[in-house]
mmCIF file of C-alpha atoms in Angstrom:
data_model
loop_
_atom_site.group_PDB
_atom_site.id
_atom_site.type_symbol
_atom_site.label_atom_id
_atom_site.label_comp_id
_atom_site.label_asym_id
_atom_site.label_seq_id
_atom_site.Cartn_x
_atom_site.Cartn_y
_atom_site.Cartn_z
ATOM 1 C CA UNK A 165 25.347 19.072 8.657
ATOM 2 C CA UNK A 166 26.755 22.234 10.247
ATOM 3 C CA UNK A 167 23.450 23.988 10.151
ATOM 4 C CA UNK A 168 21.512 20.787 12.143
ATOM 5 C CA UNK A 169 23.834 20.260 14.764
ATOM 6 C CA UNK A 170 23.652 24.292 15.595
ATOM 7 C CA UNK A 171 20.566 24.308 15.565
ATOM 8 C CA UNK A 172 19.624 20.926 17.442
ATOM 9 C CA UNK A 173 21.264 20.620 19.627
ATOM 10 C CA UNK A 174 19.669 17.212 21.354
ATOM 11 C CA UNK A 175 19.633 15.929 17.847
ATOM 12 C CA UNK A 176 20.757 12.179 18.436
ATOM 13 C CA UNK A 177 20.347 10.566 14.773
ATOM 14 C CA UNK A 178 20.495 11.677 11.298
ATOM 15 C CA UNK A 179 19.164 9.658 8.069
ATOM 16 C CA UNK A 180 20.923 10.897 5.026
ATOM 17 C CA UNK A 181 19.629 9.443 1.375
ATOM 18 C CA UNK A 182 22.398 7.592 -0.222
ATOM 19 C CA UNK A 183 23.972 7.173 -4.410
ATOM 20 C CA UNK A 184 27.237 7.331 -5.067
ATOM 21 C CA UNK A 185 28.050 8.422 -1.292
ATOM 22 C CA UNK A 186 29.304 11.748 -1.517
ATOM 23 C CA UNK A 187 26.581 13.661 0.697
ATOM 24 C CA UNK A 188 26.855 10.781 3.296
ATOM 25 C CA UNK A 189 30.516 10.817 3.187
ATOM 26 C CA UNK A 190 30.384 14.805 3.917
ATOM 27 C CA UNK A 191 27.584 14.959 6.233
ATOM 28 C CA UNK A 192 29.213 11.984 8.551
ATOM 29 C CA UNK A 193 32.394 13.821 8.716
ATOM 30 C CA UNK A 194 31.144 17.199 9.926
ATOM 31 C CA UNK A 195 29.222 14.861 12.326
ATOM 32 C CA UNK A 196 31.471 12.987 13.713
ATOM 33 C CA UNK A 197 34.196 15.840 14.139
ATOM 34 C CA UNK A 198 31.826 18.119 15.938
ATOM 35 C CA UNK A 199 29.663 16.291 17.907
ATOM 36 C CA UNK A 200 30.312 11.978 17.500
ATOM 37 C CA UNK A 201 27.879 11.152 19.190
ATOM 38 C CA UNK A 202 25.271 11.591 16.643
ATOM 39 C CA UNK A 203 24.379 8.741 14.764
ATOM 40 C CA UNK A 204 24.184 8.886 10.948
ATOM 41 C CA UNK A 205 22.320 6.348 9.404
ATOM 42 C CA UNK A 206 22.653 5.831 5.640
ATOM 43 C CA UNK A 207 19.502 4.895 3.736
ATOM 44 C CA UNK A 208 18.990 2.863 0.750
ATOM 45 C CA UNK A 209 16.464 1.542 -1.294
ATOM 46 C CA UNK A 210 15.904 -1.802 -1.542
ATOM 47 C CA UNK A 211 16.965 -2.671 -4.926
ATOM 48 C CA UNK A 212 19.672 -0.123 -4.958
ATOM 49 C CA UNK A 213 21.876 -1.033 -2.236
ATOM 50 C CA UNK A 214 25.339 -0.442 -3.738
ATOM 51 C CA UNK A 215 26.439 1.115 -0.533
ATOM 52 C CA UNK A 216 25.235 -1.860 1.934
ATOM 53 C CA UNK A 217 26.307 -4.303 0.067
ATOM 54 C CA UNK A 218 30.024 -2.962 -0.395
ATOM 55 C CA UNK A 219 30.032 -2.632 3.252
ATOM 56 C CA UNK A 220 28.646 -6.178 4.068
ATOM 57 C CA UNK A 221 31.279 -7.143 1.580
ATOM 58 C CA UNK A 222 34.145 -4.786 2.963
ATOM 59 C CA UNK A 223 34.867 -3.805 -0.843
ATOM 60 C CA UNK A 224 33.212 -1.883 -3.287
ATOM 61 C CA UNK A 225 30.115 -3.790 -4.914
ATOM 62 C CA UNK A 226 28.737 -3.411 -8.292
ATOM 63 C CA UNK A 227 25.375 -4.420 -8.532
ATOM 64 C CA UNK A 228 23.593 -6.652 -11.248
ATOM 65 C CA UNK A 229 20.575 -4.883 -11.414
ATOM 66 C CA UNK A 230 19.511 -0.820 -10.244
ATOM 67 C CA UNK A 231 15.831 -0.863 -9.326
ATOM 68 C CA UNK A 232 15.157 3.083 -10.884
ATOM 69 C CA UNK A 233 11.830 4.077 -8.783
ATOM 70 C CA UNK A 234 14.055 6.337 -6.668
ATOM 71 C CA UNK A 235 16.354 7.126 -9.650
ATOM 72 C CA UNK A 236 18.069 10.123 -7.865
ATOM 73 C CA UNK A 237 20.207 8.008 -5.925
ATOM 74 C CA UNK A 238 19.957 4.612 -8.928
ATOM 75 C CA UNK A 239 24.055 3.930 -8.877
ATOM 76 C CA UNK A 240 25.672 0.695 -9.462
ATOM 77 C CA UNK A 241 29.038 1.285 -7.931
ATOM 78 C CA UNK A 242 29.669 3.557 -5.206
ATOM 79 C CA UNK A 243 32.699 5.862 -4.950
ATOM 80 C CA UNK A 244 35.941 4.852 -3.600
ATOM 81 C CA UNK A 245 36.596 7.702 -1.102
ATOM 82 C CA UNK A 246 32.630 7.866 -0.026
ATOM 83 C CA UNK A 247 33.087 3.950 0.686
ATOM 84 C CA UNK A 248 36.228 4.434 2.911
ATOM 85 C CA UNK A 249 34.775 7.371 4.488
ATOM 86 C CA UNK A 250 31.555 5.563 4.955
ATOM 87 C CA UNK A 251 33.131 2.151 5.982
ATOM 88 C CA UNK A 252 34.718 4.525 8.935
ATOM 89 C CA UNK A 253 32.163 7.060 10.278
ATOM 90 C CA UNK A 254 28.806 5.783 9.191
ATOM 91 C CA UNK A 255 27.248 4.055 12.375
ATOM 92 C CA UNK A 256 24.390 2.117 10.248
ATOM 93 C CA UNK A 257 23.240 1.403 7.036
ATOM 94 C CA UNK A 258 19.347 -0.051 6.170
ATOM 95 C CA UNK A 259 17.076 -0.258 2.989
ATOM 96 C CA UNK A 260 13.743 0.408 2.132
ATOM 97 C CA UNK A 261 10.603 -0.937 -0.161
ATOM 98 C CA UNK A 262 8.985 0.836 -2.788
ATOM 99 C CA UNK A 263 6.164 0.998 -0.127
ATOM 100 C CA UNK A 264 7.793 2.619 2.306
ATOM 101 C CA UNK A 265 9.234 5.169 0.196
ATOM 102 C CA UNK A 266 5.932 5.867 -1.205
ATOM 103 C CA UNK A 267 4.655 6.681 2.730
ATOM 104 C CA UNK A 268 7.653 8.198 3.522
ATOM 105 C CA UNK A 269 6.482 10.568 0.261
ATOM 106 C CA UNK A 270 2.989 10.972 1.994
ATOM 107 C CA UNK A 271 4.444 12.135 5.397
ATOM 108 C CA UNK A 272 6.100 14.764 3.552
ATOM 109 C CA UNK A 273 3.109 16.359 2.038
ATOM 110 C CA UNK A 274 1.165 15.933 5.311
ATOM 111 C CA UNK A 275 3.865 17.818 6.830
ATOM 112 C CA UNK A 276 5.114 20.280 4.438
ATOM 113 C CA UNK A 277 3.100 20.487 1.536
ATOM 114 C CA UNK A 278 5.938 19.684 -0.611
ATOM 115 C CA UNK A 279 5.771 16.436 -3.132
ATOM 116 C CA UNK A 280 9.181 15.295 -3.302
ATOM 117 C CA UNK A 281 10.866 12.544 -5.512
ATOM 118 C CA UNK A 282 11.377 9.169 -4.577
ATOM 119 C CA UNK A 283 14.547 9.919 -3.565
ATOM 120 C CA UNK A 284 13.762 12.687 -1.700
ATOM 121 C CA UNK A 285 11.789 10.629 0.557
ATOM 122 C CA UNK A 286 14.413 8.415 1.540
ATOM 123 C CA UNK A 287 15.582 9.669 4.684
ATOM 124 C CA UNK A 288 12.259 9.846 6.214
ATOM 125 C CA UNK A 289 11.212 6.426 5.320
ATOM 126 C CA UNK A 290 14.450 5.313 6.750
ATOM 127 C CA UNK A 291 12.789 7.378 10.365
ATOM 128 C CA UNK A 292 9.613 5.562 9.816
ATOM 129 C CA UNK A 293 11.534 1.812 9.394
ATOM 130 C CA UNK A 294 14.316 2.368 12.187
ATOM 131 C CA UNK A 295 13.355 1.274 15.958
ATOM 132 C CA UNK A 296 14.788 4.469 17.226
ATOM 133 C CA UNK A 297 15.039 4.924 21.003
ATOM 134 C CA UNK A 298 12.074 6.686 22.648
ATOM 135 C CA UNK A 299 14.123 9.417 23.713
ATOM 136 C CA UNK A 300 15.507 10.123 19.942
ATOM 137 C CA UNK A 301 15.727 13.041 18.336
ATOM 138 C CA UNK A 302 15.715 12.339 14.602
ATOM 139 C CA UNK A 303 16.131 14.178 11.759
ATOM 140 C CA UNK A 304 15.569 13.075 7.944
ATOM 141 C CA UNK A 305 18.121 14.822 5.178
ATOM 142 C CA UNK A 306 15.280 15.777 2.322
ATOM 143 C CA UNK A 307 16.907 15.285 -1.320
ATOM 144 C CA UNK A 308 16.301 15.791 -4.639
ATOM 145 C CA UNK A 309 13.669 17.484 -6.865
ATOM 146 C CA UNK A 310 9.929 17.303 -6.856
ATOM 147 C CA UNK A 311 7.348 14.258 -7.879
ATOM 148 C CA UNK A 312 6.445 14.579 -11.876
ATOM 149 C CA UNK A 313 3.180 13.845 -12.112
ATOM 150 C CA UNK A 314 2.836 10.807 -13.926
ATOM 151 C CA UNK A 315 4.048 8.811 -10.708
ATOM 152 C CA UNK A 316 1.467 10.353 -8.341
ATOM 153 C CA UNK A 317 -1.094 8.013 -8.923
ATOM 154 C CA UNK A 318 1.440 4.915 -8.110
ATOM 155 C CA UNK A 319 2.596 6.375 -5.098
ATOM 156 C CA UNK A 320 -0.813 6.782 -3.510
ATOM 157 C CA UNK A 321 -2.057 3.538 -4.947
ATOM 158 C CA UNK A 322 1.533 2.239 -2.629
ATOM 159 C CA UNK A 323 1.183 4.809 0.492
ATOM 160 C CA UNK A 324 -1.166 3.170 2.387
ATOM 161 C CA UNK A 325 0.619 -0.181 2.774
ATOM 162 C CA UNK A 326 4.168 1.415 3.008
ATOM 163 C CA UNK A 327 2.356 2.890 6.191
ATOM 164 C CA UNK A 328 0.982 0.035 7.426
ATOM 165 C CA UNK A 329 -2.200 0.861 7.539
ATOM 166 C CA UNK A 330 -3.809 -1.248 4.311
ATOM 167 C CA UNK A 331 -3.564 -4.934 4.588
ATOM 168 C CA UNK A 332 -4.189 -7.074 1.256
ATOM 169 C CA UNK A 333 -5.913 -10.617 1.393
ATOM 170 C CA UNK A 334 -7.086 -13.545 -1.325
ATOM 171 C CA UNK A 335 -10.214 -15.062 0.918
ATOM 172 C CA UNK A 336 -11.728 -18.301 0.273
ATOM 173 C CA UNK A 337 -15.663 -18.345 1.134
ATOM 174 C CA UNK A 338 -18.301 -21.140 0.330
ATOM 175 C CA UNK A 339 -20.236 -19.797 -2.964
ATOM 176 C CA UNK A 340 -23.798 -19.462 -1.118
ATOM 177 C CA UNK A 341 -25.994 -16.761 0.421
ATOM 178 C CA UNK A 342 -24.794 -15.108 3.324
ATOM 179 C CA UNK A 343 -21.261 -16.308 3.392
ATOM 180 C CA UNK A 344 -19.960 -12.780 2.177
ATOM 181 C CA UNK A 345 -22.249 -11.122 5.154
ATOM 182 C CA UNK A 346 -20.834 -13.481 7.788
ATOM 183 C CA UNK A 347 -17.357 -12.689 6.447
ATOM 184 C CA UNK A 348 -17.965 -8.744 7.193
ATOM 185 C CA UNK A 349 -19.732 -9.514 10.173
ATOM 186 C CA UNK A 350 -17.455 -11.286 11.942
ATOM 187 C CA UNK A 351 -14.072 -10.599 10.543
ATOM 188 C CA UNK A 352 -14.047 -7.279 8.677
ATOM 189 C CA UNK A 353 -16.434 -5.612 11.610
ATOM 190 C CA UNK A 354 -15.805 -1.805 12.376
ATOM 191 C CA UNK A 355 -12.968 -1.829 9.660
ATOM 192 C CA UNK A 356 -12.999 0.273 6.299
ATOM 193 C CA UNK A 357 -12.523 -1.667 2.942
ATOM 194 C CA UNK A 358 -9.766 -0.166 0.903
ATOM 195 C CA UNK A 359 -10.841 -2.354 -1.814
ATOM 196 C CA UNK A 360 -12.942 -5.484 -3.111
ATOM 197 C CA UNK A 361 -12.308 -7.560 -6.063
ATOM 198 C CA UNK A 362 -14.635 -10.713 -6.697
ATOM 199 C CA UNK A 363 -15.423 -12.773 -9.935
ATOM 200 C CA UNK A 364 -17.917 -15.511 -10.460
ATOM 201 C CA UNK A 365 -15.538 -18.444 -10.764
ATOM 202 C CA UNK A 366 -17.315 -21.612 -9.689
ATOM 203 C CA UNK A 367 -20.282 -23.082 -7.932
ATOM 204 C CA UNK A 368 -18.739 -24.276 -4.572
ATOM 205 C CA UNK A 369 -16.393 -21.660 -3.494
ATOM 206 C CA UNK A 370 -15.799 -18.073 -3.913
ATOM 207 C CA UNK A 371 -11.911 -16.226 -3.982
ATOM 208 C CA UNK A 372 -11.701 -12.509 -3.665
ATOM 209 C CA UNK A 373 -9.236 -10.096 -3.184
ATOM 210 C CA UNK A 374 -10.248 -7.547 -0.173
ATOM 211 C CA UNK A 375 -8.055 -4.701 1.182
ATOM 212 C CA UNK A 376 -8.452 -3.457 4.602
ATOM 213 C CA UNK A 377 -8.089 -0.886 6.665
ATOM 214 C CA UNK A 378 -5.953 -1.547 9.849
ATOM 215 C CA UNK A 379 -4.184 1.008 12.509
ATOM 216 C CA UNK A 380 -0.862 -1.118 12.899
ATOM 217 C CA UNK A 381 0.437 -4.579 13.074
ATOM 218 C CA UNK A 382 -1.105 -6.065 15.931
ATOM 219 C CA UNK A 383 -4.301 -5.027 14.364
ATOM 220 C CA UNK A 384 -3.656 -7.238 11.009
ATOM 221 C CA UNK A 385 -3.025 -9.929 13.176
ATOM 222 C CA UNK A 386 -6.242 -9.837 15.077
ATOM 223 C CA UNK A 387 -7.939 -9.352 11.449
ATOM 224 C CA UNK A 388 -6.385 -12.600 10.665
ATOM 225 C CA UNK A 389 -7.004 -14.501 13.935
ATOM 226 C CA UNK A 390 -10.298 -13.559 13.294
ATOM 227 C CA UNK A 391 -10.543 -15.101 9.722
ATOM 228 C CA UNK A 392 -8.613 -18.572 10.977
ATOM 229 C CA UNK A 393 -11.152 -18.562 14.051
ATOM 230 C CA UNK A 394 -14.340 -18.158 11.903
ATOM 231 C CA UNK A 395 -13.604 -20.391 9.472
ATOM 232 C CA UNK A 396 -12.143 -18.746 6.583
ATOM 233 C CA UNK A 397 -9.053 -19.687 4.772
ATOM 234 C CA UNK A 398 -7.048 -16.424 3.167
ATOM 235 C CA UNK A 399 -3.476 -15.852 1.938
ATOM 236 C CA UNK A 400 -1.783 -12.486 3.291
ATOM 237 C CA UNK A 401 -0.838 -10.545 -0.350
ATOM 238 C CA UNK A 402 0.202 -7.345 1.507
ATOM 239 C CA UNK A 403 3.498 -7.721 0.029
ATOM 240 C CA UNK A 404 3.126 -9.552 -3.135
ATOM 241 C CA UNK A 405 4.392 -7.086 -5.904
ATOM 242 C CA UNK A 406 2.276 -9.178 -8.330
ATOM 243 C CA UNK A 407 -1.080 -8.987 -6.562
ATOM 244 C CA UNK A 408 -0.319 -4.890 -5.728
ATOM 245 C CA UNK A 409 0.468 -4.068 -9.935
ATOM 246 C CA UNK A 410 -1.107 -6.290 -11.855
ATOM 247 C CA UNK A 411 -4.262 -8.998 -10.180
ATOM 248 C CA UNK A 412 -5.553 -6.840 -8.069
ATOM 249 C CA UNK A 413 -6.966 -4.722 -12.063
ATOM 250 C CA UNK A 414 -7.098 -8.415 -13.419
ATOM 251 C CA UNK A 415 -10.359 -9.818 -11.694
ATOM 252 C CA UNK A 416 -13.497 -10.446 -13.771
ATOM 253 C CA UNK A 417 -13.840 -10.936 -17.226
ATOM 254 C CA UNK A 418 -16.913 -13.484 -18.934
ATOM 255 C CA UNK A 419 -18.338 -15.793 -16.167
ATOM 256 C CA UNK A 420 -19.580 -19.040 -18.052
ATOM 257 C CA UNK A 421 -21.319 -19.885 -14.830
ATOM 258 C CA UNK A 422 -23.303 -16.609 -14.562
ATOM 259 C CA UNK A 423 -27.027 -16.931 -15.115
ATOM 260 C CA UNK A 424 -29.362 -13.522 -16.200
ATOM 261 C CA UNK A 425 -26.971 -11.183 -15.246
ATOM 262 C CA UNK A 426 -27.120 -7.829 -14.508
ATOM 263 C CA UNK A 427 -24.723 -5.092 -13.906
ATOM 264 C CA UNK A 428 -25.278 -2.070 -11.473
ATOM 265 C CA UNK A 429 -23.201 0.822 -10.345
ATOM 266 C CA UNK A 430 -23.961 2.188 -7.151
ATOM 267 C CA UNK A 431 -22.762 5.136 -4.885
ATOM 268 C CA UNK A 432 -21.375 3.303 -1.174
ATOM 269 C CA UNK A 433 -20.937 5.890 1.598
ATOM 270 C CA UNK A 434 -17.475 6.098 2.438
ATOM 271 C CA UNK A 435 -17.552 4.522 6.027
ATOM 272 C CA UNK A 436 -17.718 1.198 7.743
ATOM 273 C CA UNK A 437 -20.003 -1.591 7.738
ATOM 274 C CA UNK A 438 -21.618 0.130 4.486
ATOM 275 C CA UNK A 439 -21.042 -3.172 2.410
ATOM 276 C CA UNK A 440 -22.426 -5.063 6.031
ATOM 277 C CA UNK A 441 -25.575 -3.067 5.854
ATOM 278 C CA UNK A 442 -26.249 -3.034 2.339
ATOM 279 C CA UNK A 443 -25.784 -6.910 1.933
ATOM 280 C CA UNK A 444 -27.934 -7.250 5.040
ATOM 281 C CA UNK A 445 -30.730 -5.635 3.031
ATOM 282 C CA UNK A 446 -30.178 -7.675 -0.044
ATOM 283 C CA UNK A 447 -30.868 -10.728 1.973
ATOM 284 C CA UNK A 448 -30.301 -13.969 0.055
ATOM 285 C CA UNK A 449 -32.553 -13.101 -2.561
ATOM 286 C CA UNK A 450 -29.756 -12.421 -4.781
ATOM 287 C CA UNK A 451 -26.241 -13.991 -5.904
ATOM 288 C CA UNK A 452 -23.526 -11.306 -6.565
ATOM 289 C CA UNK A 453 -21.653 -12.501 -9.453
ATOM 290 C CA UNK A 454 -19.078 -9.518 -9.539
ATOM 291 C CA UNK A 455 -17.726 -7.435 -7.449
ATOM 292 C CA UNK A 456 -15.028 -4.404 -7.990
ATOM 293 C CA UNK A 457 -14.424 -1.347 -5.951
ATOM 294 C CA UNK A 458 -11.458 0.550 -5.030
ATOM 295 C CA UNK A 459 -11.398 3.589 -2.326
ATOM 296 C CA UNK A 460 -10.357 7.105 -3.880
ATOM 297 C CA UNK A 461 -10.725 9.240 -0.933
ATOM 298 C CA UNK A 462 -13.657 10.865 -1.987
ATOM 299 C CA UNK A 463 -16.989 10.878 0.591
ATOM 300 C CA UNK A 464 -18.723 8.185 -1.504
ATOM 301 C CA UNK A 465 -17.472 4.918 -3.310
ATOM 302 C CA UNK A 466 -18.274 3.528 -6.541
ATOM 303 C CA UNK A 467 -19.304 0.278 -6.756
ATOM 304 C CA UNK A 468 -19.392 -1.891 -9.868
ATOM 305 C CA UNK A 469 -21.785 -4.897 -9.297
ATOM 306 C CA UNK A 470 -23.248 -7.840 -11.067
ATOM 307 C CA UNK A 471 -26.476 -10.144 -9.478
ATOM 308 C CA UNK A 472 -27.966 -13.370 -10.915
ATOM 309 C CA UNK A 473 -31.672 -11.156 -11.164
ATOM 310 C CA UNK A 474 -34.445 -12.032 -13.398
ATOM 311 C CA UNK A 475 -36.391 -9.509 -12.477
ATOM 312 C CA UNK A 476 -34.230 -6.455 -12.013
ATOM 313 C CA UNK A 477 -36.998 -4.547 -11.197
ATOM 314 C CA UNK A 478 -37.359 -6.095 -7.671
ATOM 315 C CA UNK A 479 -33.484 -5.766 -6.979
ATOM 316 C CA UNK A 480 -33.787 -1.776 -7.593
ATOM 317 C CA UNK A 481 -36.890 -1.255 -5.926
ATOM 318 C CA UNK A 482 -34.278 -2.533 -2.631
ATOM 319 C CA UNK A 483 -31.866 -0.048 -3.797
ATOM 320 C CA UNK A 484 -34.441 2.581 -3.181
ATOM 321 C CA UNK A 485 -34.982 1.466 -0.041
ATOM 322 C CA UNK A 486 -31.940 1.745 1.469
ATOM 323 C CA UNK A 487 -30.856 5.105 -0.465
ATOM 324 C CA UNK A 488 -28.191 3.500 -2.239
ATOM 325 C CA UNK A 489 -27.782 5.518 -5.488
ATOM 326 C CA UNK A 490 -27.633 2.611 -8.585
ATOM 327 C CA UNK A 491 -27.595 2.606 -11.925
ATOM 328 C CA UNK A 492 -27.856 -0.374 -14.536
ATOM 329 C CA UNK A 493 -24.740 -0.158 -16.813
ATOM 330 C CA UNK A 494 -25.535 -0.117 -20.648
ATOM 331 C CA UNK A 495 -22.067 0.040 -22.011
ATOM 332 C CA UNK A 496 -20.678 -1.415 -24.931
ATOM 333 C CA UNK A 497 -17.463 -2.550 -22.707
ATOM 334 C CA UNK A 498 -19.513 -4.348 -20.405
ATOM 335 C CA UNK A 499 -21.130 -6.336 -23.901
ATOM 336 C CA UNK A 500 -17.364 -6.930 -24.632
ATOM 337 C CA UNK A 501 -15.669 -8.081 -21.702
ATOM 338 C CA UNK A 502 -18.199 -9.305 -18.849
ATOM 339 C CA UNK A 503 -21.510 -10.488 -19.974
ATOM 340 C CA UNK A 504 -22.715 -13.363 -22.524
#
């Protein structure tokens, strides 16, 4: 604490990670001694909120139940001198999601290289969350060890909606020809797909799970005033734990309604309106019984797809046409899981 306000000296908040208490507790009293002012925010995850609670409660807390994704700071009962020394200097106190942790992670490495632990990241997802004055000078206590590897691929799979900048929707379209081109047409537009996730269900109406792209809040809700004025019924997901772990892997399996199928993957440039454009050149000729893709980051997509085709030839000689790069699957999986 010593070394920040020396060295920023218009430093007007500070976001300190918070356990048991004891850096908080030490950081807010060089703080307040030397320069009160400053405002030290304490920073919590969601589902590890001893600290917040005991001071909503004005006693120390001991929680239920220790969410242990940020496990460097996964306590149950706070200490009693860090709560009294809290309760006194500490100007606020605020959680955050999984989500947010996982972009305040991202920021990190954007900024520094450096993969830190969940815990680690605390403090700047707690900048990120807080409306801070424009004027603010902000700075984020960094905690904790590094990432182990095993969790990377969670945390990027998270990053973009702890951001903001991925929004997650079940949409409800009538099962004919065109209704999926209309859909990108009108609503998705100039927007990237993060992801698309569609099953042959029934013959009347189509459900699929779509991510998308957006640059902030009031661009989600333009994406969805968009849907409601076109037509199309959806259910916002962007904050569904169950739809983010587990349904969003869970859609296909055997389609009793699918007739001569066929199963293709193909190469999708990385940009937007590539699904728009490649639909528009498949016409209506052909019903796309399956649909699962998932952006990686990489400069192309690939794109698992199944058609109602009985003459595949036909369907690749369009694939040509357009320089898509496709391939008919042959795999014993396929046999197993999605086809007759």
């Amino acid at each position: 604490a010593n070394e920040i306000l020396s060295e920023l000296d218009r430093v007007t908040h500070i976001f300190v990670p918070v356990g048991g208490g004891g850096m908080l507790a030490g950081i807010a009293q060089v703080v307040k001694e030397l320069k009160p002012r400053v405002k030290v925010i304490a920073v919590e995850p969601v589902d590890s909120n001893a600290m917040q609670a005991s001071i909503k409660a004005n006693k120390r807390v001991e929680l239920n139940h220790v969410g242990i994704f940020a496990d460097g700071v996964a306590v149950k009962k706070v200490g009693e001198k860090t709560f009294a020394i809290a309760r006194e200097l500490v100007d606020d106190f605020i959680t955050v999601t999984i989500d947010e942790i996982c972009a305040g992670i991202k920021s990190i490495f954007e900024d520094t290289r450096s993969v830190v632990e969940p815990a680690g990241a605390l403090g700047v997802a707690g900048v990120k969350k807080y409306k801070l004055p424009e004027d603010a000078i902000a700075v984020a206590i960094c905690s904790g060890a590094n990432m182990s590897f095993e969790r990377l691929q969670f945390i990027a799979e998270r990053t973009l909606v702890g951001s903001k900048k991925e929004a997650l929707y079940s949409v409800e379209l009538p099962e004919k020809a065109g209704a999926l081109r209309k859909f990108c047409r009108e609503v998705i537009n100039n927007h990237s797909i993060t992801e698309f996730n569609y099953r042959l269900k029934e013959r009347d109406k189509a459900h699929f799970f779509v991510g998308v792209n957006v640059s902030d809040e009031s661009d989600k809700e333009n994406l969805e005033q968009r849907m409601l004025t076109h037509g199309f019924r959806f259910v916002d997901l962007t904050e569904d734990d169950s739809a983010k772990e587990h349904v969003r892997h869970m859609i296909g399996g055997f389609s009793p309604e699918a007739k001569d199928e066929v199963f293709y993957n193909i190469n999708f440039p990385e940009r937007p309106r590539a699904l728009q454009d490649f639909l528009n050149a498949i016409g209506s000729s052909y019903n796309i019984s399956l649909f699962h893709y998932r952006g990686l980051g990489g400069d192309t997509g690939r794109v698992m797809m199944g058609f109602e085709c009985d003459n595949p030839n036909n369907l690749e000689s369009i694939f040509k046409s357009i320089n898509y790069e496709a391939e008919k699957v042959h795999s014993k999986t396929v046999e197993l899981f999605l086809s007759r």
